[in-house]
CSV table of C-alpha atoms in Angstrom, one decimal:
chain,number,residue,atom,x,y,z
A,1,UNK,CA,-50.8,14.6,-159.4
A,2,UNK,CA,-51.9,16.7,-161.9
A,3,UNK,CA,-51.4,17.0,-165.7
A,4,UNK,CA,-53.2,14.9,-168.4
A,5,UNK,CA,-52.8,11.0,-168.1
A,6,UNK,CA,-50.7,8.5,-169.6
A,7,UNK,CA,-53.9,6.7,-170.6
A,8,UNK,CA,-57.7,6.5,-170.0
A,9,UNK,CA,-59.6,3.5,-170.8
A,10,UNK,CA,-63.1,2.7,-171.3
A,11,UNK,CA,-65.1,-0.6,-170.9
A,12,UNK,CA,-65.8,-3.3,-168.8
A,13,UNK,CA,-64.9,-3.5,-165.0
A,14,UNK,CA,-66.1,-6.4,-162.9
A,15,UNK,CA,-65.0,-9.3,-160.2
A,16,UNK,CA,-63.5,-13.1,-161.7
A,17,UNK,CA,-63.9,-16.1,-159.3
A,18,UNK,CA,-61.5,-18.1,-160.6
A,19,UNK,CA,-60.6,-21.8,-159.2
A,20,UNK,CA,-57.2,-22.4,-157.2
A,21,UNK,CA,-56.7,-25.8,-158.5
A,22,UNK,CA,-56.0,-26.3,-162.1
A,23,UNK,CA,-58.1,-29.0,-164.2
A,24,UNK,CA,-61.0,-29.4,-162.2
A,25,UNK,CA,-64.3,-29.0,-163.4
A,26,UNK,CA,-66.2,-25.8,-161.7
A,27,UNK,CA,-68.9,-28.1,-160.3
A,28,UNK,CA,-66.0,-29.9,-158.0
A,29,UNK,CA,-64.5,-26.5,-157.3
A,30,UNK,CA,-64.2,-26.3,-153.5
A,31,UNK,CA,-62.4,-22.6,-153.6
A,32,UNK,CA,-62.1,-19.5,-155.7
A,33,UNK,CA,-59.5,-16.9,-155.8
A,34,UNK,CA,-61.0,-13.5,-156.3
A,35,UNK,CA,-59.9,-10.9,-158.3
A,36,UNK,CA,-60.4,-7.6,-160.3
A,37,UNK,CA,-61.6,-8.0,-164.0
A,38,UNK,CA,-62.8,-6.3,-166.9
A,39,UNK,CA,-60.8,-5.7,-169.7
A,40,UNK,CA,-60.8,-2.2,-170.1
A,41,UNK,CA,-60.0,-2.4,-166.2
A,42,UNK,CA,-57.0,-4.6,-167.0
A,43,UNK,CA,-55.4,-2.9,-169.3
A,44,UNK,CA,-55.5,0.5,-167.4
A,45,UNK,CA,-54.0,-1.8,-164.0
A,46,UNK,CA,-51.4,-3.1,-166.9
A,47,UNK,CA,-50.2,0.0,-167.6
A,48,UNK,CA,-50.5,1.3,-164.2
A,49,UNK,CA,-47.8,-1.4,-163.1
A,50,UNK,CA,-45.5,-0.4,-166.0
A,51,UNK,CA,-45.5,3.2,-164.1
A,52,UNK,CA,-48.0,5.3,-166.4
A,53,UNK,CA,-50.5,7.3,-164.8
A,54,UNK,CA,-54.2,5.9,-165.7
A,55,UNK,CA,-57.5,6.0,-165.4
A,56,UNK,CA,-60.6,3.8,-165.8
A,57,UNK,CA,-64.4,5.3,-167.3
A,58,UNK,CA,-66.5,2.3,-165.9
A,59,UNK,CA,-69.8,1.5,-163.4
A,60,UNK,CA,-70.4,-0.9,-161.1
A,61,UNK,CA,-73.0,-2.0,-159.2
A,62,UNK,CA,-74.1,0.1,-155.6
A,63,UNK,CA,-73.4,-3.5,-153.6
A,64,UNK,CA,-70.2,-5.1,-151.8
A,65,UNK,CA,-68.6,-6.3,-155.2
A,66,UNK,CA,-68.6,-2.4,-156.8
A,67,UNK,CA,-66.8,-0.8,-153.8
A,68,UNK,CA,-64.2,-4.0,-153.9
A,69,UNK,CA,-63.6,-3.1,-157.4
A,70,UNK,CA,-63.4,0.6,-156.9
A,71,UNK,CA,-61.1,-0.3,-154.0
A,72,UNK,CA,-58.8,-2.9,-156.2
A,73,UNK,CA,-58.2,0.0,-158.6
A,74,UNK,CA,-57.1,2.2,-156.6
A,75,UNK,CA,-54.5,-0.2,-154.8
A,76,UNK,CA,-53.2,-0.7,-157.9
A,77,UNK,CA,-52.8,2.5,-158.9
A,78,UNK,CA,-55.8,3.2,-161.4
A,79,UNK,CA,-57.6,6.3,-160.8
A,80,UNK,CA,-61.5,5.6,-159.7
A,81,UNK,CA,-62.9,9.0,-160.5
A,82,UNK,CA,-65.0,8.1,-163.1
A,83,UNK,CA,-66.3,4.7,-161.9
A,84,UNK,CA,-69.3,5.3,-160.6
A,85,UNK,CA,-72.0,2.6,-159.1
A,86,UNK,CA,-75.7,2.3,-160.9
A,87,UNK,CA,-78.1,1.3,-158.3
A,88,UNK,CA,-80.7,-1.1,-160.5
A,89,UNK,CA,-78.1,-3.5,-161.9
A,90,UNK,CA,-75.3,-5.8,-159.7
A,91,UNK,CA,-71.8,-5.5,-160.7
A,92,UNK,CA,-70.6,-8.4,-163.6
A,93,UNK,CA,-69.6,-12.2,-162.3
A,94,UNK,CA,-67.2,-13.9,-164.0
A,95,UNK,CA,-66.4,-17.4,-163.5
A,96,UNK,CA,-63.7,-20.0,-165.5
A,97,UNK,CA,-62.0,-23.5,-165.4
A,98,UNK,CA,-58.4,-23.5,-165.7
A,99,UNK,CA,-57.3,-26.6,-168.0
A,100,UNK,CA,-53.7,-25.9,-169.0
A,101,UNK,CA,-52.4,-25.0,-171.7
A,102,UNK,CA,-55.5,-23.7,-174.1
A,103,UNK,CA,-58.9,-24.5,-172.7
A,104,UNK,CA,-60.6,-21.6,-170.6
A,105,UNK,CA,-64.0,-21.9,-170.5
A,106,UNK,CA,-66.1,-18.6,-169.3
A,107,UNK,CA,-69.1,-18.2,-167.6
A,108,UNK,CA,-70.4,-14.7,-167.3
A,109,UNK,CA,-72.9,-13.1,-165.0
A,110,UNK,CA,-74.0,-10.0,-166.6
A,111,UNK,CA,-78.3,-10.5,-165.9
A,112,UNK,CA,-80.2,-8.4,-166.2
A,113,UNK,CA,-77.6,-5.8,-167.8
A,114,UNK,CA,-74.2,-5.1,-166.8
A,115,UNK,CA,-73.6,-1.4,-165.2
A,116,UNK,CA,-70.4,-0.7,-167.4
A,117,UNK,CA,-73.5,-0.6,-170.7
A,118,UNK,CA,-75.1,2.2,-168.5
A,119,UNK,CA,-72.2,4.4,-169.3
A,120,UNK,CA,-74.1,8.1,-170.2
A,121,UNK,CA,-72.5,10.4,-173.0
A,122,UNK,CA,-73.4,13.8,-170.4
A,123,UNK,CA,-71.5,12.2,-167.6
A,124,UNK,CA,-68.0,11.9,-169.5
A,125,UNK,CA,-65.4,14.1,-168.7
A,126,UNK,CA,-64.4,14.8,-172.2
A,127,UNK,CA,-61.7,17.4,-171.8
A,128,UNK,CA,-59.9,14.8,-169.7
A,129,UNK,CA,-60.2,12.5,-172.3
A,130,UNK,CA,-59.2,14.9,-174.9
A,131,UNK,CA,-56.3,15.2,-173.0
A,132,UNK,CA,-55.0,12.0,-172.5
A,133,UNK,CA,-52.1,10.7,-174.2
A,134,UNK,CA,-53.9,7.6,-174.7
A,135,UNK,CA,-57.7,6.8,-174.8
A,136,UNK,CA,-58.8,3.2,-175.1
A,137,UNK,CA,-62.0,1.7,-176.1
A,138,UNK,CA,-63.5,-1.5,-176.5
A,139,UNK,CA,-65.9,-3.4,-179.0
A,140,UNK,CA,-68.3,-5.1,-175.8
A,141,UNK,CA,-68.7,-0.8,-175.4
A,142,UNK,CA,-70.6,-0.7,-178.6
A,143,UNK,CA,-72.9,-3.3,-178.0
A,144,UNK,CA,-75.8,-1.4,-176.1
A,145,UNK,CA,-77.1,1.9,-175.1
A,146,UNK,CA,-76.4,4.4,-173.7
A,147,UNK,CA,-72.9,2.8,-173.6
A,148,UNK,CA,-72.8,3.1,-177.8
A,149,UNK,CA,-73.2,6.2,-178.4
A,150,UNK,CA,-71.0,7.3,-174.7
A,151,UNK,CA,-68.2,5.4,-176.6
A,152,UNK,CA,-68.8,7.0,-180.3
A,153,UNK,CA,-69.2,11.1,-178.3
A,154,UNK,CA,-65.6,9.8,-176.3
A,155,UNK,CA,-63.8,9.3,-179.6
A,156,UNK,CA,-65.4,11.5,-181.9
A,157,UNK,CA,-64.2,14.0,-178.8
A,158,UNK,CA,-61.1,12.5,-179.2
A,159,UNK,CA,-60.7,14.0,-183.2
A,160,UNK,CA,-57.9,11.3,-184.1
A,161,UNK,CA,-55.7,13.2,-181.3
A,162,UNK,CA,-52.4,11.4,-180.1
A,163,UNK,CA,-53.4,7.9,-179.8
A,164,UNK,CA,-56.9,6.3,-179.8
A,165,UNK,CA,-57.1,2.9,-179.5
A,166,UNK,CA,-60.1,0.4,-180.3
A,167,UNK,CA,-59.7,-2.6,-179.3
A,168,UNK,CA,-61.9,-5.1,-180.9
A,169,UNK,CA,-63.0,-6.9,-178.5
A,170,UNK,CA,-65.6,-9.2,-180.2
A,171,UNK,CA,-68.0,-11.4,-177.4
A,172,UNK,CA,-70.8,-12.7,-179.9
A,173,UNK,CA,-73.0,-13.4,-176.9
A,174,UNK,CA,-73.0,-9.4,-175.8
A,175,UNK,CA,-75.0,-9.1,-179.7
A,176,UNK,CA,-77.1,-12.0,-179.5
A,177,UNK,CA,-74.9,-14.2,-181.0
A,178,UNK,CA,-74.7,-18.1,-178.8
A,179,UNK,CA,-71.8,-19.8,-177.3
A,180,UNK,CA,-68.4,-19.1,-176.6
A,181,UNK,CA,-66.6,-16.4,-175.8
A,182,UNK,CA,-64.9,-15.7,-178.8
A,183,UNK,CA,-66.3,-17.7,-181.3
A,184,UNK,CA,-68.9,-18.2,-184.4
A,185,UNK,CA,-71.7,-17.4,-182.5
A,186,UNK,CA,-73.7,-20.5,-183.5
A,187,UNK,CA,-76.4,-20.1,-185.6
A,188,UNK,CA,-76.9,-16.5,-184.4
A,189,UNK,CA,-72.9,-15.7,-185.5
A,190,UNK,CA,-73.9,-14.2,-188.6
A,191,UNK,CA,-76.4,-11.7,-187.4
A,192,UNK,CA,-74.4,-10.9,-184.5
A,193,UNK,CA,-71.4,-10.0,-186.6
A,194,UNK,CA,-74.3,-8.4,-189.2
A,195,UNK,CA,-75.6,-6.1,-186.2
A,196,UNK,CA,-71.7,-5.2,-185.0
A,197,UNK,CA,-69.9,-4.1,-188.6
A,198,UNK,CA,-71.9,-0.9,-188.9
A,199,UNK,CA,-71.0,0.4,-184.8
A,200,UNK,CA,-67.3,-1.1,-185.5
A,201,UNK,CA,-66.7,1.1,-188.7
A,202,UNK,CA,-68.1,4.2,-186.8
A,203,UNK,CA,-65.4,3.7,-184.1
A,204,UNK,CA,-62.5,2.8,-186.5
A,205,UNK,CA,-63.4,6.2,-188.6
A,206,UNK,CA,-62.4,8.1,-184.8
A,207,UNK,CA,-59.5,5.5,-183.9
A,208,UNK,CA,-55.9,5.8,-184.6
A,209,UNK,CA,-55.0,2.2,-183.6
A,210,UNK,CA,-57.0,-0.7,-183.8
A,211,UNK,CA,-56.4,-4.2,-182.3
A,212,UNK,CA,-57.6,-7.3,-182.7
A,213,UNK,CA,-57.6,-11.1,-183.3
A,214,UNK,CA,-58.5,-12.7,-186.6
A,215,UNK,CA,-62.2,-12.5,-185.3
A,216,UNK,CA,-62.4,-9.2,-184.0
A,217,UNK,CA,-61.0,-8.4,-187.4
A,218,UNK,CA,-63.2,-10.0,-189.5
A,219,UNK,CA,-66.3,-8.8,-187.8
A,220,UNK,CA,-64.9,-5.2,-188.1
A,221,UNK,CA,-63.7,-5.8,-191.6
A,222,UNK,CA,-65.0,-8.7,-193.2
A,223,UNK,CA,-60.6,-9.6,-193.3
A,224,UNK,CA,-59.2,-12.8,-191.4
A,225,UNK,CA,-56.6,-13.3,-193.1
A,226,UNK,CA,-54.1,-11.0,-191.0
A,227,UNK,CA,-52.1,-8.9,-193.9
A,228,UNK,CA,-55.7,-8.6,-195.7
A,229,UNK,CA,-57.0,-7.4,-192.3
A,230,UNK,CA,-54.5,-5.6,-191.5
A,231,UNK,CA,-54.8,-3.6,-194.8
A,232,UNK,CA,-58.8,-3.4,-194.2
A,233,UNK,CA,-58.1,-2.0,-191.1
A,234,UNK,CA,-56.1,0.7,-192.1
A,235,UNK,CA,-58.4,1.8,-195.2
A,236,UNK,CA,-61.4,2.3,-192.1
A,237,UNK,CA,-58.8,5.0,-191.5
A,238,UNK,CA,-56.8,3.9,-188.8
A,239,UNK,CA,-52.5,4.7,-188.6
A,240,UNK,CA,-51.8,1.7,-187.0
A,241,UNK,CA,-53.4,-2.2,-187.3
A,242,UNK,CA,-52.1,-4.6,-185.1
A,243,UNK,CA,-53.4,-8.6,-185.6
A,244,UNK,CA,-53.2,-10.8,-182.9
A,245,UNK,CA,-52.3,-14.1,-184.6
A,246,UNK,CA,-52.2,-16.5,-181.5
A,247,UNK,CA,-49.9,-19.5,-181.7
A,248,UNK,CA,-48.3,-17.5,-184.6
A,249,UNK,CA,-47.3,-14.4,-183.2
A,250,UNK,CA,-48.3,-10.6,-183.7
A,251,UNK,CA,-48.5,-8.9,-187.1
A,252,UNK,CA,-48.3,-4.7,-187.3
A,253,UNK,CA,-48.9,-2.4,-190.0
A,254,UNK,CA,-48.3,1.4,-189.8
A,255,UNK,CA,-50.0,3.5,-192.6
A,256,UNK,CA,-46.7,4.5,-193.5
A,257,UNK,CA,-45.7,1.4,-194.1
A,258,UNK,CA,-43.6,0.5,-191.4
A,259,UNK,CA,-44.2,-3.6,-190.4
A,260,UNK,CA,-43.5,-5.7,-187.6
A,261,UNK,CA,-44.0,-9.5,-187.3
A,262,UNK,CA,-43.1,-10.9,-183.8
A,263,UNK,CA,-43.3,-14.2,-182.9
A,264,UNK,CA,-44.9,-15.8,-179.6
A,265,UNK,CA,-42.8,-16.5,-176.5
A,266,UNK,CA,-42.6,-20.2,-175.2
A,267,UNK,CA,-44.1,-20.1,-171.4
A,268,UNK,CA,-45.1,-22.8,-169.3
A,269,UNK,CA,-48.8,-21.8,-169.5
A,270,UNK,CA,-51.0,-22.2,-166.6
A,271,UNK,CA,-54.2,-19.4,-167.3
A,272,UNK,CA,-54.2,-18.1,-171.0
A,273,UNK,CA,-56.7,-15.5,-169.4
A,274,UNK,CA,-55.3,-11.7,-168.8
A,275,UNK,CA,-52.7,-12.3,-171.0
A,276,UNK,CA,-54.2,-10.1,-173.9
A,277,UNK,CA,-54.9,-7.0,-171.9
A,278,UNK,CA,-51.2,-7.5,-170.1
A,279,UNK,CA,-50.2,-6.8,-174.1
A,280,UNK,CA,-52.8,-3.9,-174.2
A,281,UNK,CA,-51.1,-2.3,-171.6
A,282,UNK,CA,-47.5,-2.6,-172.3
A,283,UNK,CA,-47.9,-2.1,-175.9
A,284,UNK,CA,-49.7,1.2,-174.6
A,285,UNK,CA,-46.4,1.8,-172.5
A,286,UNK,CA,-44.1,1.3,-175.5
A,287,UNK,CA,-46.2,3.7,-177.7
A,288,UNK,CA,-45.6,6.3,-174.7
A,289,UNK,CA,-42.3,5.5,-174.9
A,290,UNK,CA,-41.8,6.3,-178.7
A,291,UNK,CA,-40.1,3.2,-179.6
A,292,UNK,CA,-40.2,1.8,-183.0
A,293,UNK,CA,-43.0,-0.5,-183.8
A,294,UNK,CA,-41.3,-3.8,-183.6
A,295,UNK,CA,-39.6,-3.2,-180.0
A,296,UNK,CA,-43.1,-2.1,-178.9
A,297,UNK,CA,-45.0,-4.8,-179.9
A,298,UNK,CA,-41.8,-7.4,-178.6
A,299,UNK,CA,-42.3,-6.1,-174.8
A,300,UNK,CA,-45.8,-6.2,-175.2
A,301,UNK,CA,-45.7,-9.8,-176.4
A,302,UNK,CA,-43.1,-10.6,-173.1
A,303,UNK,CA,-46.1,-9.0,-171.0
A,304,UNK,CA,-48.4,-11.4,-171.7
A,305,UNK,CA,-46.5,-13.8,-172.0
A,306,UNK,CA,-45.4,-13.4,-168.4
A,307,UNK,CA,-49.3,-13.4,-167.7
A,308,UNK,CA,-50.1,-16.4,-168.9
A,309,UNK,CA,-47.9,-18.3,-166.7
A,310,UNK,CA,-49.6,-17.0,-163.6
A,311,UNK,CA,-53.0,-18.2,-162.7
A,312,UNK,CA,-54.5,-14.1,-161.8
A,313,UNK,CA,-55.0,-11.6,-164.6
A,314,UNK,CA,-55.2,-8.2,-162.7
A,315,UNK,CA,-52.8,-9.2,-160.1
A,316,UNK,CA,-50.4,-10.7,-162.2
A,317,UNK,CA,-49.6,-7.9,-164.4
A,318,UNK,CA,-45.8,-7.7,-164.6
A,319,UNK,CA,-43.4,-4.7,-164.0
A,320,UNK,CA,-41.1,-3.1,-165.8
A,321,UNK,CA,-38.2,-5.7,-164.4
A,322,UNK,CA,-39.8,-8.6,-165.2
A,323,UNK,CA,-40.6,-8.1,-168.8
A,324,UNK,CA,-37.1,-6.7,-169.6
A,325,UNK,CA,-36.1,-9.9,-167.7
A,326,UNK,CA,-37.8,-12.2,-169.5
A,327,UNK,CA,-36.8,-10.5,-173.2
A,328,UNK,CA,-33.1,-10.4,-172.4
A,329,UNK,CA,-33.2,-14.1,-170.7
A,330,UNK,CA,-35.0,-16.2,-173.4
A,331,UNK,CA,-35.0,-14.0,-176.9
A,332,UNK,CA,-37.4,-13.9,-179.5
A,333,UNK,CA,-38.2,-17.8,-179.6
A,334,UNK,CA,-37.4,-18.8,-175.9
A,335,UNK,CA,-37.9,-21.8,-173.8
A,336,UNK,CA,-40.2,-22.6,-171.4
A,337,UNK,CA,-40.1,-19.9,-168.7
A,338,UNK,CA,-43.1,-18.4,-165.8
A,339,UNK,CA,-44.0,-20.1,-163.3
A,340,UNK,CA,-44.9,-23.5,-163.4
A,341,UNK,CA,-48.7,-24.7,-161.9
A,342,UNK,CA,-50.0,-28.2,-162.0
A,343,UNK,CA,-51.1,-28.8,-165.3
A,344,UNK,CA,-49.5,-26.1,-166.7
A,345,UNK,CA,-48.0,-27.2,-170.4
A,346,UNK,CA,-45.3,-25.5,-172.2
A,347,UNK,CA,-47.1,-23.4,-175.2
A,348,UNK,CA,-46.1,-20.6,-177.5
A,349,UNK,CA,-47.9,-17.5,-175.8
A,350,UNK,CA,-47.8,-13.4,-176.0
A,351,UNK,CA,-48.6,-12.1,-179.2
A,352,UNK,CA,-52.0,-11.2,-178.7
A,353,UNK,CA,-51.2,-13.7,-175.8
A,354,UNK,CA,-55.2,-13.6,-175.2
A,355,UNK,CA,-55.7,-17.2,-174.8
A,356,UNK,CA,-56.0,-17.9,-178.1
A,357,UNK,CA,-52.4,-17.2,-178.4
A,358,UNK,CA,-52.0,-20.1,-176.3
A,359,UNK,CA,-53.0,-22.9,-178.5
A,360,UNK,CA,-55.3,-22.6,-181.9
A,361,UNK,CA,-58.2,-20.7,-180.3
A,362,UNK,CA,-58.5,-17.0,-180.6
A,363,UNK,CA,-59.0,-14.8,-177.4
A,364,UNK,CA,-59.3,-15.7,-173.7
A,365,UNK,CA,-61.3,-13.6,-171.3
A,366,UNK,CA,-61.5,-10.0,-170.4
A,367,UNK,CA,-59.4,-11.0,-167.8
A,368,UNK,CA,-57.8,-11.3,-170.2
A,369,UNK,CA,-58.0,-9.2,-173.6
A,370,UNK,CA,-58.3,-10.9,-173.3
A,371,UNK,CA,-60.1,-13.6,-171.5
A,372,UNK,CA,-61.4,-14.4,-175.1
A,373,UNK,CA,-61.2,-18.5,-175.4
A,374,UNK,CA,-64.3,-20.6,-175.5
A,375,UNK,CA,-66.3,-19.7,-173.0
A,376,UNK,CA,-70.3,-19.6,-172.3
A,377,UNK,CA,-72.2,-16.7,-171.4
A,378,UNK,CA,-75.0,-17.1,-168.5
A,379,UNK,CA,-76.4,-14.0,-170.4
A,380,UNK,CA,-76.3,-15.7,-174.0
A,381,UNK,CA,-77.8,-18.4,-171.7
A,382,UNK,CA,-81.0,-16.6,-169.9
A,383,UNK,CA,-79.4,-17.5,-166.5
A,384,UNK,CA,-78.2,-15.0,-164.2
């Protein structure tokens, strides 16, 4: 196939070991699924099952793990081109508990430096990614060289053409912050979020959408409060903000005005994780599409909605059928529909159905956009 592609993303690509039994502590886990993960990687496998044509910028490492996730992208459809493996560093580990409906925790393996931060500025096919119709990019691509200044040379390539998406993406641990996931930081936070602003307003001045949670947002912005954010968001000069409000649905602004406020989808949730990049991805789809803002960001909300009633993230990422299925079969506020899992609890999920959608936190895991709910970091930790 030739021709420019639907969308291009940028980030983090890796494997998730994640337990087949729900509640159960990892120590008594007896038996892992495996799957691909990353959430750039997600969203482009996402999109890929809602028929666009993508394409992932990534690196893995040169062992077993990197060809599986080469190989995983391609079977579902994601061009592997530009991931390429870096010999001196293993490909990312990521490891969860499933408690139904809102507790997640992460453990990630990314000692002594993930290969997807050993992206190189001179290696990126930039006329590609001038030409796609959508480039994506994520906050964890800002955090360290030569990754940083890759990501900024992408976008600045990019000159605000067609749509540019920055997705948020805040993971304290990946700036020296401590803890979860998606949280504070502990008594690093601060100096994390101190250390992040400055890279975060350089890529907003190149994006044309941004997305994000009320954390993402408020380390880009200094906003949590979503219609301040929101507002923030678009004076950093992108078009379009959209704020992820978990258990309270999806707020977006357009610079011209235009507004849409969805609210969640009721699913029977069994693994909040994945279910943020499934909304990446379709809400990518819709803006190929041209809809209007509000029926974008609807079938975006259904994808990950759908996703979080499935225990994989990659290979869970609905088609075409199933989200139109599930938004003409339950409606706006719905009842309890996906699949049902022991433990699985009926929550409100989709809007920026990252886990935190799925019951007060904010995001899951990047198997998720996820994957951004409490989680611990054997790199915030010094274990590998």
């Amino acid at each position: 196939m030739t021709g420019p592609y639907d969308l291009i993303t940028m980030g983090r690509a890796g494997v998730d070991l994640y337990p087949l039994r729900t509640g159960v502590p990892l120590a008594e886990v007896e038996t892992f699924g495996r799957f691909l993960g990353g959430s750039a990687a997600n969203v482009a496998v996402a999109a890929a099952r809602l028929g666009r044509r993508t394409a992932l910028i990534s690196r893995t490492g040169d062992d077993p793990f990197g060809g599986y996730v080469r190989r995983a992208l391609r079977d579902f459809g994601v061009d592997d081109r530009w991931v390429t493996p870096v010999t001196a560093y293993p490909t990312p580990l990521t490891f969860c508990e499933i408690h139904p409906p809102d507790h997640f925790p992460l453990y990630f393996y990314r000692r002594p430096k993930a290969p997807d931060l050993e992206i190189h500025a001179a290696e990126l096919d930039l006329d590609a990614i001038r030409a796609a119709r959508i480039f994506w990019v994520t906050g964890t691509g800002l955090s360290e060289e030569p990754s940083r200044t890759a990501t900024l040379t992408a976008l600045a390539a990019r000159a605000k053409r067609d749509v540019t998406v920055f997705d948020l993406d805040w993971r304290p641990m990946f700036w020296g912050g401590e803890g979860g996931a998606s949280d504070a930081g502990g008594a690093r936070g601060p100096a994390a979020m101190a250390a992040a602003r400055p890279h975060y307003a350089a890529a907003l001045a190149h994006a044309t959408v941004a997305v994000g949670n009320a954390d993402e947002c408020e380390v880009a912005t200094g906003e949590r409060e979503p219609h301040a954010a929101a507002r923030a968001l678009l004076d950093a000069g992108v078009e379009l903000a959209v704020v992820k409000r978990g258990p309270r649905g999806v707020l977006a602004v357009h610079r011209d005005g235009t507004t849409a406020q969805v609210p969640p989808m009721a699913v029977e949730v069994v693994n909040g994780l994945g279910a943020g990049d499934a909304f990446g991805g379709a809400l990518c789809h819709g803006l190929l599409a041209g809809w209007d803002l509000e029926r974008a960001v609807r079938y975006a909300n259904a994808a990950g909605a759908i996703v979080a009633s499935r225990l994989a993230c990659s290979a869970a990422m609905p088609g075409r059928d199933e989200v139109e299925g599930l938004l003409g079969g339950a409606g706006a506020d719905g009842g309890c529909v996906g699949a049902g899992a022991p433990g699985g609890g009926d929550r409100s999920a989709g809007a920026g159905a990252d886990a935190g959608a799925l019951g007060g936190g904010d995001r899951s895991h990047d198997a998720g956009s996820g994957g951004r709910a409490g989680g611990r970091s054997m790199e915030a930790e010094g274990r590998s």
